Short mmCIF file of N, CA and C in Angstrom, two decimals:
data_model
loop_
_atom_site.label_atom_id
_atom_site.label_comp_id
_atom_site.label_asym_id
_atom_site.label_seq_id
_atom_site.Cartn_x
_atom_site.Cartn_y
_atom_site.Cartn_z
N MET A 1 -30.93 4.71 -9.37
CA MET A 1 -29.42 4.09 -9.61
C MET A 1 -28.62 4.85 -8.78
N ASN A 2 -28.11 5.17 -7.67
CA ASN A 2 -27.62 6.72 -6.97
C ASN A 2 -25.96 5.78 -7.60
N VAL A 3 -25.07 7.28 -7.00
CA VAL A 3 -23.06 6.36 -6.93
C VAL A 3 -22.92 5.54 -7.09
N GLU A 4 -23.41 5.29 -5.17
CA GLU A 4 -22.43 4.23 -4.42
C GLU A 4 -22.75 2.53 -5.49
N ASP A 5 -24.52 3.07 -5.96
CA ASP A 5 -24.74 1.31 -6.16
C ASP A 5 -24.04 0.97 -7.51
N ALA A 6 -23.98 2.43 -8.33
CA ALA A 6 -23.06 1.85 -9.94
C ALA A 6 -21.73 1.40 -9.97
N VAL A 7 -21.17 2.02 -8.98
CA VAL A 7 -19.99 1.94 -8.47
C VAL A 7 -19.81 0.34 -7.55
N SER A 8 -20.48 0.48 -6.65
CA SER A 8 -20.95 -1.53 -6.85
C SER A 8 -21.00 -2.83 -7.90
N GLU A 9 -21.83 -2.12 -8.71
CA GLU A 9 -22.11 -2.90 -9.95
C GLU A 9 -21.01 -2.79 -10.79
N LEU A 10 -20.47 -1.82 -11.67
CA LEU A 10 -19.87 -1.57 -12.45
C LEU A 10 -17.97 -1.90 -12.36
N ALA A 11 -18.08 -1.95 -11.10
CA ALA A 11 -16.80 -1.89 -10.27
C ALA A 11 -16.42 -2.31 -8.80
N PRO A 12 -16.77 -3.83 -9.19
CA PRO A 12 -17.16 -4.49 -7.27
C PRO A 12 -14.95 -4.63 -6.81
N SER A 13 -14.81 -4.52 -7.61
CA SER A 13 -13.32 -4.54 -7.27
C SER A 13 -12.27 -3.95 -6.66
N GLY A 14 -13.17 -2.11 -6.86
CA GLY A 14 -12.81 -0.77 -6.89
C GLY A 14 -11.84 0.29 -8.59
N THR A 15 -11.65 -1.18 -9.50
CA THR A 15 -11.10 -0.94 -10.70
C THR A 15 -11.77 -0.73 -12.21
N LEU A 16 -12.57 0.26 -12.40
CA LEU A 16 -13.39 0.07 -13.36
C LEU A 16 -12.74 -0.81 -14.74
N ARG A 17 -13.16 -1.86 -15.90
CA ARG A 17 -12.11 -2.64 -16.76
C ARG A 17 -13.52 -2.75 -17.98
N ALA A 18 -12.74 -1.37 -19.25
CA ALA A 18 -13.73 -1.43 -20.27
C ALA A 18 -12.70 -2.13 -21.30
N GLY A 19 -13.54 -3.39 -22.23
CA GLY A 19 -13.67 -3.48 -22.92
C GLY A 19 -13.56 -2.80 -24.07
N ILE A 20 -12.62 -2.75 -25.30
CA ILE A 20 -12.62 -2.10 -26.61
C ILE A 20 -12.47 -3.04 -28.05
N ASN A 21 -13.15 -1.92 -28.42
CA ASN A 21 -13.29 -2.92 -29.90
C ASN A 21 -12.28 -2.29 -30.88
N LEU A 22 -10.92 -3.21 -30.85
CA LEU A 22 -9.61 -1.68 -31.03
C LEU A 22 -10.23 -2.05 -33.21
N SER A 23 -10.46 -3.12 -34.07
CA SER A 23 -10.71 -2.88 -34.68
C SER A 23 -12.05 -2.17 -35.11
N ASN A 24 -12.91 -0.84 -34.45
CA ASN A 24 -13.71 -0.33 -35.19
C ASN A 24 -13.22 0.92 -35.07
N PHE A 25 -12.65 1.27 -36.44
CA PHE A 25 -12.15 2.70 -37.11
C PHE A 25 -13.13 3.82 -36.95
N LEU A 26 -14.40 3.22 -36.39
CA LEU A 26 -14.82 4.45 -35.44
C LEU A 26 -14.66 4.72 -34.13
N LEU A 27 -14.40 4.41 -33.13
CA LEU A 27 -14.45 4.33 -31.99
C LEU A 27 -13.65 4.67 -32.19
N VAL A 28 -12.68 3.98 -32.42
CA VAL A 28 -11.02 4.36 -31.93
C VAL A 28 -9.81 4.02 -33.17
N SER A 29 -9.75 5.80 -33.39
CA SER A 29 -8.78 6.12 -34.41
C SER A 29 -7.43 6.12 -34.58
N ASP A 30 -6.75 5.17 -33.55
CA ASP A 30 -5.58 5.53 -33.06
C ASP A 30 -4.84 5.40 -31.54
N ARG A 31 -3.64 4.89 -31.78
CA ARG A 31 -2.25 5.05 -30.80
C ARG A 31 -2.28 5.79 -30.64
N HIS A 32 -1.54 6.55 -29.05
CA HIS A 32 -0.51 7.65 -28.54
C HIS A 32 0.38 6.48 -28.61
N SER A 33 1.75 7.05 -28.81
CA SER A 33 2.76 6.54 -28.82
C SER A 33 3.07 5.33 -26.98
N SER A 34 2.40 5.79 -25.97
CA SER A 34 2.09 5.55 -25.38
C SER A 34 1.54 3.67 -25.81
N GLY A 35 0.58 4.14 -25.99
CA GLY A 35 0.23 2.05 -27.15
C GLY A 35 -1.46 2.67 -26.44
N ALA A 36 -1.47 3.83 -26.22
CA ALA A 36 -2.95 3.87 -25.07
C ALA A 36 -3.77 3.96 -25.78
N PRO A 37 -5.00 3.46 -26.31
CA PRO A 37 -5.94 3.75 -27.92
C PRO A 37 -6.80 5.23 -27.77
N ILE A 38 -6.78 6.19 -29.14
CA ILE A 38 -7.70 6.90 -28.99
C ILE A 38 -8.04 7.24 -29.29
N GLY A 39 -9.78 7.70 -28.99
CA GLY A 39 -11.56 7.33 -29.78
C GLY A 39 -12.28 7.73 -29.01
N VAL A 40 -13.51 7.56 -29.52
CA VAL A 40 -14.62 7.92 -28.61
C VAL A 40 -14.46 7.27 -27.30
N ALA A 41 -14.97 5.91 -28.38
CA ALA A 41 -14.71 4.66 -27.10
C ALA A 41 -14.21 4.30 -25.87
N PRO A 42 -12.51 4.75 -25.69
CA PRO A 42 -11.38 4.78 -24.82
C PRO A 42 -11.16 6.46 -23.77
N ASP A 43 -12.46 7.49 -24.53
CA ASP A 43 -12.39 8.54 -23.78
C ASP A 43 -13.76 8.21 -23.14
N MET A 44 -14.80 7.37 -23.57
CA MET A 44 -15.76 7.21 -23.13
C MET A 44 -15.36 6.43 -21.31
N ALA A 45 -14.58 5.85 -22.26
CA ALA A 45 -14.47 4.02 -20.87
C ALA A 45 -14.00 5.43 -19.58
N ARG A 46 -12.31 6.39 -19.96
CA ARG A 46 -11.72 7.42 -18.88
C ARG A 46 -13.13 7.65 -18.40
N GLU A 47 -13.94 8.68 -19.25
CA GLU A 47 -15.13 9.94 -18.69
C GLU A 47 -15.80 9.01 -17.43
N ILE A 48 -16.61 7.74 -17.54
CA ILE A 48 -17.07 7.02 -16.87
C ILE A 48 -16.53 6.84 -15.38
N ALA A 49 -15.06 6.02 -15.78
CA ALA A 49 -14.25 5.70 -14.63
C ALA A 49 -14.07 7.17 -13.63
N ASP A 50 -13.61 8.15 -14.68
CA ASP A 50 -13.51 9.34 -14.02
C ASP A 50 -14.66 10.12 -13.16
N ARG A 51 -16.16 9.68 -13.56
CA ARG A 51 -16.67 10.11 -12.68
C ARG A 51 -17.32 9.08 -11.28
N LEU A 52 -16.96 8.06 -12.05
CA LEU A 52 -17.32 7.05 -10.39
C LEU A 52 -16.12 7.82 -10.28
#
């Protein structure tokens, strides 16, 4: 699968939406003062979005 195919599958509207389980303390450890989640899952979602 090339990048264009991945983008059309994962973000057909041009915006990647990621669902994150905020109750899993192993993947989401805290929140910034802005309310944004901190941890592995949010970091992975941001990295995928940046690469697409």
